Every structure is written in structure tokens, then in C-alpha cells.
Amino acid sequence: MGKLEIIGHASKIVDYDLMKIKLDFHAKESTSTEASKKVMQECEEFLGILRKGGFDISGISLSRDSVDRSVDYHNDSEKDYYRANRVLEIEAEFNMKMINDIRSIANNSNAQVGFHVDYELSNEEIIRQELMTEALRDAKKQAEVMAQAIDQKVVGLISADKNAHNQDTVYAGEVLCMSLCCEQEVEAYDNSDELSPSNKTYTETIYTTWEIA
């Protein structure tokens, strides 16, 4: 009887299938009322365009809403101003045309709005479980090859421990499937409509001990 300690590996490149679009409406004015009203009005007009285009705006979340006082220092003098922000988040299945359409609407509006897209994966845990299974199979194959080299056979698995890994945030909310058909003219971006999302390489490692005889 003997033992073999084997490290099994498995990797997979996965395209992200979810997106989170962040729209940051912002304004900088001399009074809090001016800054707040400007941001609220621009956001309201933007949402109105989306609603007319058939977008279910009830699926949009408000992730930040603030009016903050700041001080501008210039030539040994101080001047108060107020910065207002209202940040909207749209979570949906990856749709490059939707990204282009929403960004186009933002471009054509008079609003001061920041635009940012993050990507996520809907089934990360399932992928990790599949990779862990593949890593165990890889370890078994290695053990069988090594055992055969010394005229032995693998009798059974003694232990298997996966390495610690940082778990990324897994999206678990409802996915919105929407399309826009706006009355407002939206530029066509046929070429970039065909772009794919970014991807991520997932890797799992398992430390195993096999009994051979």
C-alpha cells in the first residue's frame, strides 16, 4: 500500500452574460435648491424618454441620491457650492444594442450624466462546481498515470480539499429583458451593436491524496 498526493486543476474562459448600467446625473450650482432641481429634472426627462420607448422603468433602481455642500478655494478666498447626484442602475442580460441606445439617448440629452457599464455572471457558482469536478477528474488521471508507472493501481481516494478562493459577487436579482423603441431619434451603431461582452477565466484547484496498491 502507498499514497500519492496529487494537485488537480481545471480552467474555463466564460463570457459575462449580465450587465449593470450606471447613469450618474450630476450638477454643480451655487445653491442646493438649484443643484437638486437641475438633477431631478434632467433625470425625470431621461426616464420619460425611456418610458416612451417601451422601457419598464420600474425595473430601474436608484442607487444614490444626494446633495452635498463643498468649498472651492481660490486666490485665498472661499466659495460655497453644492453638488447634486442621482445615480440610476439598470441590471439586465447583456445586450450591446441596449447599451448603445441608452448611451445615445444620454448623448442627445442636455443632461450632465456619467455613463458606466459593469459585467457580471449569472451562474458563477455552477461553473465553479463544474470546474471542481473537472479538477478532481484531472487529479485522478494523474494519479492513475503515476501509479501505472510503478506497476500499481489506484485503490481509492483518501482525501480531497479545494484551495481557498475569493468569491466574487454573484448576481441573484431579477434579470430585465428590454428593448427600446424610442420616438426620439437614436443614432444607429450597427457595428458596435455586434460587440461581445468581456470574459473572465475561472480556475479551480483541488489537493488530493490517493491510495495505491
PDB file of C-alpha atoms in Angstrom:
ATOM      1  CA  MET A   1       0.000   0.000   0.000  1.00  0.00           C
ATOM      2  CA  GLY A   2       1.118   3.527  -0.713  1.00  0.00           C
ATOM      3  CA  LYS A   3      -0.112   7.075  -1.170  1.00  0.00           C
ATOM      4  CA  LEU A   4       0.086   9.688  -3.904  1.00  0.00           C
ATOM      5  CA  GLU A   5      -0.520  13.378  -3.311  1.00  0.00           C
ATOM      6  CA  ILE A   6      -1.842  14.998  -6.462  1.00  0.00           C
ATOM      7  CA  ILE A   7      -2.950  18.546  -7.319  1.00  0.00           C
ATOM      8  CA  GLY A   8      -5.754  18.682  -9.881  1.00  0.00           C
ATOM      9  CA  HIS A   9      -6.542  21.755 -11.989  1.00  0.00           C
ATOM     10  CA  ALA A  10      -9.361  22.927 -14.252  1.00  0.00           C
ATOM     11  CA  SER A  11      -9.896  26.245 -16.073  1.00  0.00           C
ATOM     12  CA  LYS A  12     -12.567  27.776 -18.262  1.00  0.00           C
ATOM     13  CA  ILE A  13     -12.994  31.114 -20.043  1.00  0.00           C
ATOM     14  CA  VAL A  14     -16.549  32.381 -19.573  1.00  0.00           C
ATOM     15  CA  ASP A  15     -18.279  35.340 -21.242  1.00  0.00           C
ATOM     16  CA  TYR A  16     -20.211  37.561 -18.851  1.00  0.00           C
ATOM     17  CA  ASP A  17     -23.957  37.315 -19.516  1.00  0.00           C
ATOM     18  CA  LEU A  18     -25.270  40.146 -17.317  1.00  0.00           C
ATOM     19  CA  MET A  19     -24.630  43.883 -17.315  1.00  0.00           C
ATOM     20  CA  LYS A  20     -25.183  46.727 -14.883  1.00  0.00           C
ATOM     21  CA  ILE A  21     -25.508  50.166 -16.454  1.00  0.00           C
ATOM     22  CA  LYS A  22     -24.933  53.111 -14.128  1.00  0.00           C
ATOM     23  CA  LEU A  23     -26.184  56.578 -15.065  1.00  0.00           C
ATOM     24  CA  ASP A  24     -24.876  59.363 -12.827  1.00  0.00           C
ATOM     25  CA  PHE A  25     -26.851  62.593 -13.205  1.00  0.00           C
ATOM     26  CA  HIS A  26     -24.899  65.410 -11.574  1.00  0.00           C
ATOM     27  CA  ALA A  27     -24.882  69.173 -11.224  1.00  0.00           C
ATOM     28  CA  LYS A  28     -22.789  71.825  -9.501  1.00  0.00           C
ATOM     29  CA  GLU A  29     -24.588  75.024  -8.535  1.00  0.00           C
ATOM     30  CA  SER A  30     -24.296  77.875  -6.066  1.00  0.00           C
ATOM     31  CA  THR A  31     -27.341  76.756  -4.069  1.00  0.00           C
ATOM     32  CA  SER A  32     -28.592  73.353  -3.006  1.00  0.00           C
ATOM     33  CA  THR A  33     -32.018  74.063  -4.490  1.00  0.00           C
ATOM     34  CA  GLU A  34     -30.601  74.844  -7.932  1.00  0.00           C
ATOM     35  CA  ALA A  35     -28.384  71.762  -7.966  1.00  0.00           C
ATOM     36  CA  SER A  36     -31.130  69.467  -6.716  1.00  0.00           C
ATOM     37  CA  LYS A  37     -33.791  70.745  -9.118  1.00  0.00           C
ATOM     38  CA  LYS A  38     -31.461  70.502 -12.112  1.00  0.00           C
ATOM     39  CA  VAL A  39     -30.521  66.893 -11.428  1.00  0.00           C
ATOM     40  CA  MET A  40     -34.084  65.805 -10.660  1.00  0.00           C
ATOM     41  CA  GLN A  41     -35.449  67.457 -13.813  1.00  0.00           C
ATOM     42  CA  GLU A  42     -32.784  66.009 -16.101  1.00  0.00           C
ATOM     43  CA  CYS A  43     -33.258  62.547 -14.618  1.00  0.00           C
ATOM     44  CA  GLU A  44     -37.056  62.855 -14.965  1.00  0.00           C
ATOM     45  CA  GLU A  45     -36.785  63.813 -18.632  1.00  0.00           C
ATOM     46  CA  PHE A  46     -34.395  60.943 -19.320  1.00  0.00           C
ATOM     47  CA  LEU A  47     -36.726  58.416 -17.671  1.00  0.00           C
ATOM     48  CA  GLY A  48     -39.614  59.839 -19.677  1.00  0.00           C
ATOM     49  CA  ILE A  49     -37.781  59.105 -22.918  1.00  0.00           C
ATOM     50  CA  LEU A  50     -37.110  55.535 -21.793  1.00  0.00           C
ATOM     51  CA  ARG A  51     -40.773  55.060 -20.805  1.00  0.00           C
ATOM     52  CA  LYS A  52     -41.985  56.297 -24.195  1.00  0.00           C
ATOM     53  CA  GLY A  53     -39.590  53.850 -25.815  1.00  0.00           C
ATOM     54  CA  GLY A  54     -41.297  50.911 -24.067  1.00  0.00           C
ATOM     55  CA  PHE A  55     -38.749  50.516 -21.267  1.00  0.00           C
ATOM     56  CA  ASP A  56     -40.184  49.308 -17.964  1.00  0.00           C
ATOM     57  CA  ILE A  57     -38.622  51.973 -15.747  1.00  0.00           C
ATOM     58  CA  SER A  58     -39.949  50.272 -12.606  1.00  0.00           C
ATOM     59  CA  GLY A  59     -37.036  47.865 -13.041  1.00  0.00           C
ATOM     60  CA  ILE A  60     -34.515  50.696 -12.694  1.00  0.00           C
ATOM     61  CA  SER A  61     -33.083  51.197  -9.216  1.00  0.00           C
ATOM     62  CA  LEU A  62     -31.940  54.400  -7.527  1.00  0.00           C
ATOM     63  CA  SER A  63     -28.556  53.605  -6.015  1.00  0.00           C
ATOM     64  CA  ARG A  64     -27.625  57.119  -4.878  1.00  0.00           C
ATOM     65  CA  ASP A  65     -29.436  60.414  -4.341  1.00  0.00           C
ATOM     66  CA  SER A  66     -27.552  63.242  -2.671  1.00  0.00           C
ATOM     67  CA  VAL A  67     -26.933  66.975  -2.411  1.00  0.00           C
ATOM     68  CA  ASP A  68     -23.624  67.854  -0.752  1.00  0.00           C
ATOM     69  CA  ARG A  69     -22.072  71.171   0.235  1.00  0.00           C
ATOM     70  CA  SER A  70     -18.470  71.777  -0.802  1.00  0.00           C
ATOM     71  CA  VAL A  71     -15.993  74.624  -0.643  1.00  0.00           C
ATOM     72  CA  ASP A  72     -13.934  75.943  -3.541  1.00  0.00           C
ATOM     73  CA  TYR A  73     -10.636  77.559  -2.516  1.00  0.00           C
ATOM     74  CA  HIS A  74      -9.266  80.087  -4.980  1.00  0.00           C
ATOM     75  CA  ASN A  75      -6.910  83.073  -4.521  1.00  0.00           C
ATOM     76  CA  ASP A  76      -7.098  82.911  -0.735  1.00  0.00           C
ATOM     77  CA  SER A  77     -10.882  83.042  -0.852  1.00  0.00           C
ATOM     78  CA  GLU A  78     -13.601  80.500  -0.158  1.00  0.00           C
ATOM     79  CA  LYS A  79     -16.770  79.964  -2.114  1.00  0.00           C
ATOM     80  CA  ASP A  80     -19.521  77.556  -1.209  1.00  0.00           C
ATOM     81  CA  TYR A  81     -21.166  75.420  -3.864  1.00  0.00           C
ATOM     82  CA  TYR A  82     -23.455  72.416  -3.906  1.00  0.00           C
ATOM     83  CA  ARG A  83     -23.088  69.192  -5.853  1.00  0.00           C
ATOM     84  CA  ALA A  84     -26.134  67.032  -6.532  1.00  0.00           C
ATOM     85  CA  ASN A  85     -26.044  63.418  -7.738  1.00  0.00           C
ATOM     86  CA  ARG A  86     -28.731  60.963  -8.687  1.00  0.00           C
ATOM     87  CA  VAL A  87     -27.432  57.570  -9.818  1.00  0.00           C
ATOM     88  CA  LEU A  88     -29.640  55.077 -11.647  1.00  0.00           C
ATOM     89  CA  GLU A  89     -28.775  51.396 -12.124  1.00  0.00           C
ATOM     90  CA  ILE A  90     -30.140  49.121 -14.829  1.00  0.00           C
ATOM     91  CA  GLU A  91     -29.432  45.407 -14.434  1.00  0.00           C
ATOM     92  CA  ALA A  92     -30.195  43.240 -17.441  1.00  0.00           C
ATOM     93  CA  GLU A  93     -28.981  40.435 -19.648  1.00  0.00           C
ATOM     94  CA  PHE A  94     -26.053  41.585 -21.755  1.00  0.00           C
ATOM     95  CA  ASN A  95     -27.394  43.492 -24.740  1.00  0.00           C
ATOM     96  CA  MET A  96     -24.922  45.598 -26.687  1.00  0.00           C
ATOM     97  CA  LYS A  97     -27.665  47.380 -28.638  1.00  0.00           C
ATOM     98  CA  MET A  98     -29.331  48.450 -25.395  1.00  0.00           C
ATOM     99  CA  ILE A  99     -26.023  49.875 -24.190  1.00  0.00           C
ATOM    100  CA  ASN A 100     -25.659  51.859 -27.408  1.00  0.00           C
ATOM    101  CA  ASP A 101     -29.271  53.056 -27.354  1.00  0.00           C
ATOM    102  CA  ILE A 102     -29.164  54.263 -23.754  1.00  0.00           C
ATOM    103  CA  ARG A 103     -25.818  55.957 -24.284  1.00  0.00           C
ATOM    104  CA  SER A 104     -27.127  57.595 -27.452  1.00  0.00           C
ATOM    105  CA  ILE A 105     -30.119  58.993 -25.571  1.00  0.00           C
ATOM    106  CA  ALA A 106     -27.737  60.364 -22.936  1.00  0.00           C
ATOM    107  CA  ASN A 107     -25.606  61.942 -25.676  1.00  0.00           C
ATOM    108  CA  ASN A 108     -28.626  63.678 -27.199  1.00  0.00           C
ATOM    109  CA  SER A 109     -29.965  64.998 -23.915  1.00  0.00           C
ATOM    110  CA  ASN A 110     -28.897  68.241 -22.283  1.00  0.00           C
ATOM    111  CA  ALA A 111     -28.174  66.400 -19.055  1.00  0.00           C
ATOM    112  CA  GLN A 112     -24.837  66.163 -17.323  1.00  0.00           C
ATOM    113  CA  VAL A 113     -24.759  62.393 -16.936  1.00  0.00           C
ATOM    114  CA  GLY A 114     -21.940  59.917 -16.392  1.00  0.00           C
ATOM    115  CA  PHE A 115     -22.215  56.504 -18.046  1.00  0.00           C
ATOM    116  CA  HIS A 116     -20.606  53.271 -16.815  1.00  0.00           C
ATOM    117  CA  VAL A 117     -21.145  49.558 -17.513  1.00  0.00           C
ATOM    118  CA  ASP A 118     -20.080  46.649 -15.304  1.00  0.00           C
ATOM    119  CA  TYR A 119     -20.369  42.978 -16.250  1.00  0.00           C
ATOM    120  CA  GLU A 120     -21.470  40.048 -14.122  1.00  0.00           C
ATOM    121  CA  LEU A 121     -22.169  36.338 -14.397  1.00  0.00           C
ATOM    122  CA  SER A 122     -25.482  34.743 -13.504  1.00  0.00           C
ATOM    123  CA  ASN A 123     -24.270  31.177 -12.822  1.00  0.00           C
ATOM    124  CA  GLU A 124     -20.837  31.584 -11.295  1.00  0.00           C
ATOM    125  CA  GLU A 125     -21.366  29.020  -8.539  1.00  0.00           C
ATOM    126  CA  ILE A 126     -22.482  26.360 -11.036  1.00  0.00           C
ATOM    127  CA  ILE A 127     -19.358  26.996 -13.119  1.00  0.00           C
ATOM    128  CA  ARG A 128     -17.142  26.686 -10.037  1.00  0.00           C
ATOM    129  CA  GLN A 129     -18.809  23.399  -9.080  1.00  0.00           C
ATOM    130  CA  GLU A 130     -18.280  22.015 -12.602  1.00  0.00           C
ATOM    131  CA  LEU A 131     -14.632  23.070 -12.546  1.00  0.00           C
ATOM    132  CA  MET A 132     -14.126  21.454  -9.159  1.00  0.00           C
ATOM    133  CA  THR A 133     -15.458  18.180 -10.586  1.00  0.00           C
ATOM    134  CA  GLU A 134     -13.119  18.503 -13.583  1.00  0.00           C
ATOM    135  CA  ALA A 135     -10.190  19.252 -11.272  1.00  0.00           C
ATOM    136  CA  LEU A 136     -10.907  16.077  -9.302  1.00  0.00           C
ATOM    137  CA  ARG A 137     -11.021  14.053 -12.526  1.00  0.00           C
ATOM    138  CA  ASP A 138      -7.727  15.629 -13.554  1.00  0.00           C
ATOM    139  CA  ALA A 139      -6.182  14.599 -10.233  1.00  0.00           C
ATOM    140  CA  LYS A 140      -7.460  11.037 -10.669  1.00  0.00           C
ATOM    141  CA  LYS A 141      -5.973  10.775 -14.168  1.00  0.00           C
ATOM    142  CA  GLN A 142      -2.619  11.988 -12.900  1.00  0.00           C
ATOM    143  CA  ALA A 143      -2.733   9.501 -10.035  1.00  0.00           C
ATOM    144  CA  GLU A 144      -3.548   6.622 -12.407  1.00  0.00           C
ATOM    145  CA  VAL A 145      -0.657   7.542 -14.721  1.00  0.00           C
ATOM    146  CA  MET A 146       1.803   7.785 -11.845  1.00  0.00           C
ATOM    147  CA  ALA A 147       0.583   4.565 -10.253  1.00  0.00           C
ATOM    148  CA  GLN A 148       0.872   2.708 -13.554  1.00  0.00           C
ATOM    149  CA  ALA A 149       4.459   3.914 -13.913  1.00  0.00           C
ATOM    150  CA  ILE A 150       5.386   1.902 -10.808  1.00  0.00           C
ATOM    151  CA  ASP A 151       3.126  -1.053 -11.610  1.00  0.00           C
ATOM    152  CA  GLN A 152       0.497  -0.016  -9.092  1.00  0.00           C
ATOM    153  CA  LYS A 153      -3.198   0.802  -9.311  1.00  0.00           C
ATOM    154  CA  VAL A 154      -5.302   3.486  -7.686  1.00  0.00           C
ATOM    155  CA  VAL A 155      -7.345   1.843  -4.935  1.00  0.00           C
ATOM    156  CA  GLY A 156      -9.322   4.849  -3.806  1.00  0.00           C
ATOM    157  CA  LEU A 157      -9.470   8.480  -2.771  1.00  0.00           C
ATOM    158  CA  ILE A 158      -8.260   9.225   0.751  1.00  0.00           C
ATOM    159  CA  SER A 159      -8.887  12.983   0.857  1.00  0.00           C
ATOM    160  CA  ALA A 160      -9.731  15.939  -1.361  1.00  0.00           C
ATOM    161  CA  ASP A 161      -9.576  19.591  -0.310  1.00  0.00           C
ATOM    162  CA  LYS A 162     -10.149  22.605  -2.523  1.00  0.00           C
ATOM    163  CA  ASN A 163      -7.959  25.657  -2.166  1.00  0.00           C
ATOM    164  CA  ALA A 164      -9.394  28.832  -0.713  1.00  0.00           C
ATOM    165  CA  HIS A 165     -10.548  31.365  -3.288  1.00  0.00           C
ATOM    166  CA  ASN A 166     -12.118  34.783  -3.253  1.00  0.00           C
ATOM    167  CA  GLN A 167     -15.791  34.521  -4.112  1.00  0.00           C
ATOM    168  CA  ASP A 168     -16.855  37.290  -6.454  1.00  0.00           C
ATOM    169  CA  THR A 169     -20.249  38.878  -6.093  1.00  0.00           C
ATOM    170  CA  VAL A 170     -22.915  36.715  -7.710  1.00  0.00           C
ATOM    171  CA  TYR A 171     -25.871  38.450  -9.233  1.00  0.00           C
ATOM    172  CA  ALA A 172     -29.056  36.933  -7.875  1.00  0.00           C
ATOM    173  CA  GLY A 173     -31.677  39.506  -8.781  1.00  0.00           C
ATOM    174  CA  GLU A 174     -34.315  39.509 -11.444  1.00  0.00           C
ATOM    175  CA  VAL A 175     -32.918  39.974 -14.938  1.00  0.00           C
ATOM    176  CA  LEU A 176     -34.595  42.578 -17.100  1.00  0.00           C
ATOM    177  CA  CYS A 177     -35.102  41.791 -20.758  1.00  0.00           C
ATOM    178  CA  MET A 178     -35.983  45.015 -22.504  1.00  0.00           C
ATOM    179  CA  SER A 179     -35.718  46.719 -25.841  1.00  0.00           C
ATOM    180  CA  LEU A 180     -36.051  50.358 -26.766  1.00  0.00           C
ATOM    181  CA  CYS A 181     -38.227  51.786 -29.476  1.00  0.00           C
ATOM    182  CA  CYS A 182     -37.920  55.478 -28.773  1.00  0.00           C
ATOM    183  CA  GLU A 183     -39.795  58.215 -30.583  1.00  0.00           C
ATOM    184  CA  GLN A 184     -36.674  60.300 -30.139  1.00  0.00           C
ATOM    185  CA  GLU A 185     -34.202  59.654 -32.916  1.00  0.00           C
ATOM    186  CA  VAL A 186     -31.395  57.410 -31.743  1.00  0.00           C
ATOM    187  CA  GLU A 187     -28.212  57.052 -33.731  1.00  0.00           C
ATOM    188  CA  ALA A 188     -27.513  53.632 -35.208  1.00  0.00           C
ATOM    189  CA  TYR A 189     -24.300  51.922 -34.177  1.00  0.00           C
ATOM    190  CA  ASP A 190     -24.650  48.750 -36.227  1.00  0.00           C
ATOM    191  CA  ASN A 191     -21.005  47.753 -35.970  1.00  0.00           C
ATOM    192  CA  SER A 192     -20.624  48.112 -32.210  1.00  0.00           C
ATOM    193  CA  ASP A 193     -24.054  46.501 -31.714  1.00  0.00           C
ATOM    194  CA  GLU A 194     -22.280  43.242 -32.583  1.00  0.00           C
ATOM    195  CA  LEU A 195     -19.593  43.540 -29.900  1.00  0.00           C
ATOM    196  CA  SER A 196     -19.328  40.804 -27.276  1.00  0.00           C
ATOM    197  CA  PRO A 197     -19.033  41.230 -23.520  1.00  0.00           C
ATOM    198  CA  SER A 198     -15.714  40.816 -21.761  1.00  0.00           C
ATOM    199  CA  ASN A 199     -14.858  37.475 -20.209  1.00  0.00           C
ATOM    200  CA  LYS A 200     -13.147  36.002 -17.180  1.00  0.00           C
ATOM    201  CA  THR A 201     -11.005  32.927 -16.671  1.00  0.00           C
ATOM    202  CA  TYR A 202     -12.190  30.751 -13.793  1.00  0.00           C
ATOM    203  CA  THR A 203      -9.743  28.280 -12.268  1.00  0.00           C
ATOM    204  CA  GLU A 204     -10.234  25.693  -9.556  1.00  0.00           C
ATOM    205  CA  THR A 205      -7.562  23.619  -7.825  1.00  0.00           C
ATOM    206  CA  ILE A 206      -8.029  20.577  -5.616  1.00  0.00           C
ATOM    207  CA  TYR A 207      -5.462  18.872  -3.372  1.00  0.00           C
ATOM    208  CA  THR A 208      -5.952  15.129  -3.249  1.00  0.00           C
ATOM    209  CA  THR A 209      -4.422  12.033  -1.661  1.00  0.00           C
ATOM    210  CA  TRP A 210      -4.884   8.643  -3.332  1.00  0.00           C
ATOM    211  CA  GLU A 211      -4.257   5.147  -2.025  1.00  0.00           C
ATOM    212  CA  ILE A 212      -2.377   2.889  -4.413  1.00  0.00           C
ATOM    213  CA  ALA A 213      -1.514  -0.789  -4.281  1.00  0.00           C
TER     214      ALA A 213
END
